[in-house]
Coordinates of C-alpha atoms in Angstrom, one line a residue:
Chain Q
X22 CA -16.3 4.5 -13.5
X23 CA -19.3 6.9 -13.0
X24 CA -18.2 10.2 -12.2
X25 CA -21.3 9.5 -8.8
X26 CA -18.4 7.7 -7.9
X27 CA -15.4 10.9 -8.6
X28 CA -17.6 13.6 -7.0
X29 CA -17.2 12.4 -3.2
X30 CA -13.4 12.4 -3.7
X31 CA -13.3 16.2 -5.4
X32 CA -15.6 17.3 -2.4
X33 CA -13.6 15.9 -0.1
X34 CA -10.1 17.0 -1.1
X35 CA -11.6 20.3 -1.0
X36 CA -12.6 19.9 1.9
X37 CA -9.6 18.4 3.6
X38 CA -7.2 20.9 2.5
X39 CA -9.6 24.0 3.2
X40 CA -10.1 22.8 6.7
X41 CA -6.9 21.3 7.6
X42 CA -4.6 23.7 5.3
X43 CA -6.5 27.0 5.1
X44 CA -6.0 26.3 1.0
X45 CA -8.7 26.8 -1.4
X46 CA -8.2 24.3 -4.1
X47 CA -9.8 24.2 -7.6
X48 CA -10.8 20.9 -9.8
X49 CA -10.5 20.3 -13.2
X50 CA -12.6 18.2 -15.9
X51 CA -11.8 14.6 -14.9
X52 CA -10.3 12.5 -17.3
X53 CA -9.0 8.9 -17.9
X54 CA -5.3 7.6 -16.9
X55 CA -3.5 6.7 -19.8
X56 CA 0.2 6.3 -18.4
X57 CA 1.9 4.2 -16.0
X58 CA 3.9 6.6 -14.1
X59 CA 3.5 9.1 -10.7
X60 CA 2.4 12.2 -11.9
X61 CA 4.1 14.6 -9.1
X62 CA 6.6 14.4 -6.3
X63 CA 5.5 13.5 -4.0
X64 CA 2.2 10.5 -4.0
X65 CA -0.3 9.5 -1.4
X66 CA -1.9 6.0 -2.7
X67 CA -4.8 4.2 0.0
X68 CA -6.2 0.7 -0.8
X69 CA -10.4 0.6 -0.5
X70 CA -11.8 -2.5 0.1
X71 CA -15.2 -4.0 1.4
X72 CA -17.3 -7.2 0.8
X73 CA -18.1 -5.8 -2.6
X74 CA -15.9 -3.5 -3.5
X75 CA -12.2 -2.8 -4.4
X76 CA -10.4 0.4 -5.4
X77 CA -7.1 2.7 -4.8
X78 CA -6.7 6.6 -4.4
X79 CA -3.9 8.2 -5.3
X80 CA -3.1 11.3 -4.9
X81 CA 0.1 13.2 -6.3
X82 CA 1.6 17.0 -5.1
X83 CA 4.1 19.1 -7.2
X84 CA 6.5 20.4 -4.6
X85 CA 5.3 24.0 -4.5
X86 CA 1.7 22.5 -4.0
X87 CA 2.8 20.1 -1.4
X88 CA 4.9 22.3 0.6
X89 CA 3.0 25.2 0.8
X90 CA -0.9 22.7 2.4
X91 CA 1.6 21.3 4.7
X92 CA 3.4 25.0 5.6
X93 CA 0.2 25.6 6.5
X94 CA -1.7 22.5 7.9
X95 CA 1.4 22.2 10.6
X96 CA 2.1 25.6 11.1
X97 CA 5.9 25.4 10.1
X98 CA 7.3 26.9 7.2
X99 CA 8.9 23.7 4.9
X100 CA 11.4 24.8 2.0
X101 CA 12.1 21.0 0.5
X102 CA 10.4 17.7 0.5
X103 CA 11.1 16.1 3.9
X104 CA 9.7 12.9 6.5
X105 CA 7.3 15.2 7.3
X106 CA 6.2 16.1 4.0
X107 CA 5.7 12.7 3.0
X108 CA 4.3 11.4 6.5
X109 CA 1.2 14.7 6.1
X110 CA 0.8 13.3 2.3
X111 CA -0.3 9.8 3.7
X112 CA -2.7 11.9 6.5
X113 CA -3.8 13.9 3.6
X114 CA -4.6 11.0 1.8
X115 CA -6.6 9.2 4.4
X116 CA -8.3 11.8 5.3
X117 CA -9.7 12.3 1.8
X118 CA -11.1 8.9 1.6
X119 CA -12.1 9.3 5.3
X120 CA -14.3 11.8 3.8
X121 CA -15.4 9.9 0.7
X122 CA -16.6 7.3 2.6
X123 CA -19.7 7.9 4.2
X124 CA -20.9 9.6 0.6
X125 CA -20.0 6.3 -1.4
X126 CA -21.5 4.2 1.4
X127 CA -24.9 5.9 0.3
X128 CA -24.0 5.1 -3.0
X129 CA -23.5 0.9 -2.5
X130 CA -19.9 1.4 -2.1
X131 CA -18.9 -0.1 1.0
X132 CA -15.4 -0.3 2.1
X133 CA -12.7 0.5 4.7
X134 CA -9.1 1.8 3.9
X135 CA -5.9 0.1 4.5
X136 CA -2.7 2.0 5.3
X137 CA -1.6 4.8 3.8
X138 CA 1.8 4.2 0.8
X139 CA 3.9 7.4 0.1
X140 CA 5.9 7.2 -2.8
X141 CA 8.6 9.9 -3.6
X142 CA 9.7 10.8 -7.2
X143 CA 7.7 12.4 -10.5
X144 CA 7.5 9.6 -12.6
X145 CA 8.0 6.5 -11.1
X146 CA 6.1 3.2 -13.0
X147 CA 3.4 2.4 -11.1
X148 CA 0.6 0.6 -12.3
X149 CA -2.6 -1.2 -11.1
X150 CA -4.0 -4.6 -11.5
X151 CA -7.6 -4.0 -12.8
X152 CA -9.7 -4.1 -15.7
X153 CA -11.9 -0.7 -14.5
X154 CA -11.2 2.7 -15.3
X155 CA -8.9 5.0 -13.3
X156 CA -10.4 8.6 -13.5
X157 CA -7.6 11.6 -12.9
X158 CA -8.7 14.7 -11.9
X159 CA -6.3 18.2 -12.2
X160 CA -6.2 20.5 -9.1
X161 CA -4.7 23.5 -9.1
X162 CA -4.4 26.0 -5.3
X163 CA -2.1 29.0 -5.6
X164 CA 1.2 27.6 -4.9
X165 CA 0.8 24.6 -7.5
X166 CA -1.0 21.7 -8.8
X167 CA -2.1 17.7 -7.4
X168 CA -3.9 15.0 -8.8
X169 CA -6.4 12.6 -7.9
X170 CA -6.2 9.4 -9.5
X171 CA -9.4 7.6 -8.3
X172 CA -10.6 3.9 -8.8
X173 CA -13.4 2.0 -7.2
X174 CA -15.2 -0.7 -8.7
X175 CA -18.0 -3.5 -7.5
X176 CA -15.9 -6.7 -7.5
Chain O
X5 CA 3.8 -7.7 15.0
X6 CA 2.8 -11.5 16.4
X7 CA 4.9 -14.0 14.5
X8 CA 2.1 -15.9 14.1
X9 CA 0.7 -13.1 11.7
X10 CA 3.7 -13.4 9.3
X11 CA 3.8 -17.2 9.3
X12 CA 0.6 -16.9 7.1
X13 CA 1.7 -14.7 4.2
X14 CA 5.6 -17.2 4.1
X15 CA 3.1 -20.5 3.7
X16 CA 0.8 -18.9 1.2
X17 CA 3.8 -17.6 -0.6
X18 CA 5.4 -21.1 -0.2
X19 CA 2.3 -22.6 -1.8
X20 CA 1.2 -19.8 -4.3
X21 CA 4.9 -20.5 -5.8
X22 CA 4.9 -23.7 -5.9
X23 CA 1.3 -24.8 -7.1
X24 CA 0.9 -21.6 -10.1
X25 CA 4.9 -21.0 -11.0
X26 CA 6.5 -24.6 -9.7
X27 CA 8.8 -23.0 -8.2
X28 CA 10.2 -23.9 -4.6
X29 CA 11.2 -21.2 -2.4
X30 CA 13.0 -21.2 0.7
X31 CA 12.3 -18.3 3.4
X32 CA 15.1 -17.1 5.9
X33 CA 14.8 -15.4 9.1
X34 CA 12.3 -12.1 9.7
X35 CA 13.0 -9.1 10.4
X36 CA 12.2 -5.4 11.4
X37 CA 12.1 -3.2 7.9
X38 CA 14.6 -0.4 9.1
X39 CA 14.7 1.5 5.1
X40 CA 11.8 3.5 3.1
X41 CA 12.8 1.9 -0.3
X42 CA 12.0 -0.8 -2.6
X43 CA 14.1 -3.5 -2.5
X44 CA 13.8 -5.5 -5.7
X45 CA 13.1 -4.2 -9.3
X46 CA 9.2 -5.5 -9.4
X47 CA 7.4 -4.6 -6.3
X48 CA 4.1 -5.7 -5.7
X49 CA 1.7 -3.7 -2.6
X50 CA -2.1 -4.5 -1.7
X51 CA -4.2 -3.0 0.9
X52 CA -5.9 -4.7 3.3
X53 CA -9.0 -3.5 5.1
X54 CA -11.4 -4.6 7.6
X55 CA -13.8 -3.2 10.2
X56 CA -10.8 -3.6 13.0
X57 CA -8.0 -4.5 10.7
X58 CA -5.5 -2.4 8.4
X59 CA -1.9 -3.2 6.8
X60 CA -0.4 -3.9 3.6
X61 CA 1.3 -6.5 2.0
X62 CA 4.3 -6.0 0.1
X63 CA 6.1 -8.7 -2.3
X64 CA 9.6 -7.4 -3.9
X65 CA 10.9 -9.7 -6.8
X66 CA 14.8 -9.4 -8.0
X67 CA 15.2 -9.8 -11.8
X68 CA 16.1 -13.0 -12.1
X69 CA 13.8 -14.3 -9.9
X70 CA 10.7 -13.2 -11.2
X71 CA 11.9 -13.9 -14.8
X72 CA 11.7 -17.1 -13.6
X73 CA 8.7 -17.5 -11.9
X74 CA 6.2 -15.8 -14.3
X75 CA 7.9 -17.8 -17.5
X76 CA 7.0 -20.6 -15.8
X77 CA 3.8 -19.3 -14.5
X78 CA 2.8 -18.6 -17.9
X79 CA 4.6 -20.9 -20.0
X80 CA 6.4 -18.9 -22.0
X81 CA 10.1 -17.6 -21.8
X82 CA 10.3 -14.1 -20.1
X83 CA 13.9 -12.4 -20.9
X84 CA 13.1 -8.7 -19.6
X85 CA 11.2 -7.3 -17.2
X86 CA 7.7 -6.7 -19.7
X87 CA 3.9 -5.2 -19.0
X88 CA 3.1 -9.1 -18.4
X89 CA 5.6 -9.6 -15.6
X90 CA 4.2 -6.5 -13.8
X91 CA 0.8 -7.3 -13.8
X92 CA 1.8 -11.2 -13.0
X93 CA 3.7 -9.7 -9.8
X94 CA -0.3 -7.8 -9.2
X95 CA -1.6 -10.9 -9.5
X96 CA 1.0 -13.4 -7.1
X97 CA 0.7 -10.6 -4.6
X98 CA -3.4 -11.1 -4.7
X99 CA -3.0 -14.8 -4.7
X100 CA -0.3 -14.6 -1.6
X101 CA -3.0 -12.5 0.7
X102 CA -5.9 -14.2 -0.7
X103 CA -4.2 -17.1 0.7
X104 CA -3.5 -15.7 4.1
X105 CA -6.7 -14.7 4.5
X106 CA -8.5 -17.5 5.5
X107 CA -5.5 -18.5 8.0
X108 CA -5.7 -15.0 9.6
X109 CA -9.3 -14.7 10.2
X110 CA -9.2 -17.7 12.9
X111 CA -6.2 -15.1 14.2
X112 CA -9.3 -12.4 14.7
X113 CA -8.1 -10.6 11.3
X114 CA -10.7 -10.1 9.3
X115 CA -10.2 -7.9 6.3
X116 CA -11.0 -7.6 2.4
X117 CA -8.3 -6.6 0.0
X118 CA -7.6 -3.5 -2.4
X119 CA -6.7 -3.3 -6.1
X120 CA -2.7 -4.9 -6.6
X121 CA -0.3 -1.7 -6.9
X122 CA 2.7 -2.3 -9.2
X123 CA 5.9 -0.1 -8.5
X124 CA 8.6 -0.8 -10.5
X125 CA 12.5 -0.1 -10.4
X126 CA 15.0 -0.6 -7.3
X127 CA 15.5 1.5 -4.0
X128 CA 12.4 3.8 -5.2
X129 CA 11.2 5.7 -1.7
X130 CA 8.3 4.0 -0.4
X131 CA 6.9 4.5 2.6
X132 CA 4.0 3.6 4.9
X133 CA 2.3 5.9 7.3
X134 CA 1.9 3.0 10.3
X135 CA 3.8 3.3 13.7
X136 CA 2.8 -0.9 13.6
X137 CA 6.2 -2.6 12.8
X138 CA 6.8 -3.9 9.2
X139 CA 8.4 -7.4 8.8
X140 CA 10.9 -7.8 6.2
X141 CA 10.7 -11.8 5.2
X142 CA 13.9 -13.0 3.0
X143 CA 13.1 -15.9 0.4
X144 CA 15.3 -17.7 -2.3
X145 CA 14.6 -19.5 -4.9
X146 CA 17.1 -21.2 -7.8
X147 CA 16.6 -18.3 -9.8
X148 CA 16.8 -15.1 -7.8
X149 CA 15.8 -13.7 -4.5
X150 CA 12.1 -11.8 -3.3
X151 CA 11.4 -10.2 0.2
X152 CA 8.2 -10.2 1.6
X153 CA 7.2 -6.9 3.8
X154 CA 4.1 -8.0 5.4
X155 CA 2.3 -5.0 8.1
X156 CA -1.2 -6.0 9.7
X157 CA -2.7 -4.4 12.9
X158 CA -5.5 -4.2 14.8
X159 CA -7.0 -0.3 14.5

């Protein structure tokens, strides 16, 4: 995977949560996937898929990251992981590819999203059926960290 | 969501089973998803993405049934749930909406499909951000039991 293809999800997260959450957000160097498992608490995964083109972002919060973007993007202060949390980590998450979209589209990628998954727990097995790369990228804001785990590919 | 988009995804599944794993598989009565969990131990999720179309499709295998299916799918004897029975749940679950495809487009539901997701273990929280209805279908096989969650809507 190109990292053409990584930058329109890094700007885009950045800009999602600086707009919608008031939360400055830093990346880190991308690097490949190697496990099988949820990285955080709480994980925002979207299906991408066009005529020529097939991918998944995912995207997983530690709880003090988490908690503090949606204290903020709703204007409510939250204290644990709740329906809410995990219903703004899917709008987070489609917002982000929202965002990527038009940027890849310029690039030959293609593609509309299906509907946002939310899976809760650090460490659940979840793995993807494809032979391409998956590129995660470290965040880090001041309350905590997320992840970006990005894969598109030309099918 | 139309009955006559879920009676797609049960004949695909019929014939998916039975052509790739000879297996025959009965399907019981649909109904409304009321829980946020997994239900079986192998859980397999793919987007699905058009210009006007968005959902998910979700196949949930107990043990012994899809021990079962993939040793017969892949001619060898599967005792334990292994990296090659999670990716052979990835690929039934393309094959199932690959095969419903065709069948939904004459329905006006046009869509491509995303990278197969793999979750595994039983009653993880899962979760779709959708206020579209998710059908829970029941099937049984000689082996074991699978549910098929199946979400599509116009956008």
């Amino acid at each position: 995977m190109d990292v053409r293809y990584v930058n329109p999800f890094i700007d885009s997260a950045l800009n999602v949560l600086s707009t919608m959450a008031q939360t400055e957000a830093f990346s880190g160097t991308p690097k490949l996937k190697v496990d099988n498992v949820t990285w955080g608490e709480v994980t925002g995964l979207i299906g991408m898929a066009g005529d020529n083109v097939v991918g998944n972002l995912i995207i997983s919060f530690d709880e003090p990251s988490i908690l503090g973007i949606v204290s903020r993007m709703l204007g409510e202060n939250f204290l644990s992981i709740s329906d809410e949390i995990v219903d703004a980590v899917g709008e987070i998450t489609n917002m982000i590819s929202g965002g990527a979209k038009a940027k890849l589209a310029t690039e030959g990628f293609q593609f509309n999203m299906a509907t946002p998954v939310m899976v809760q727990g650090k460490h659940v097995k979840m793995s993807q059926l494809t032979t391409s790369p998956i590129i995660s990228i470290p965040f880090e804001t001041n309350e905590g960290k997320f992840v970006i785990e990005a894969s598109i590919q030309r099918k």
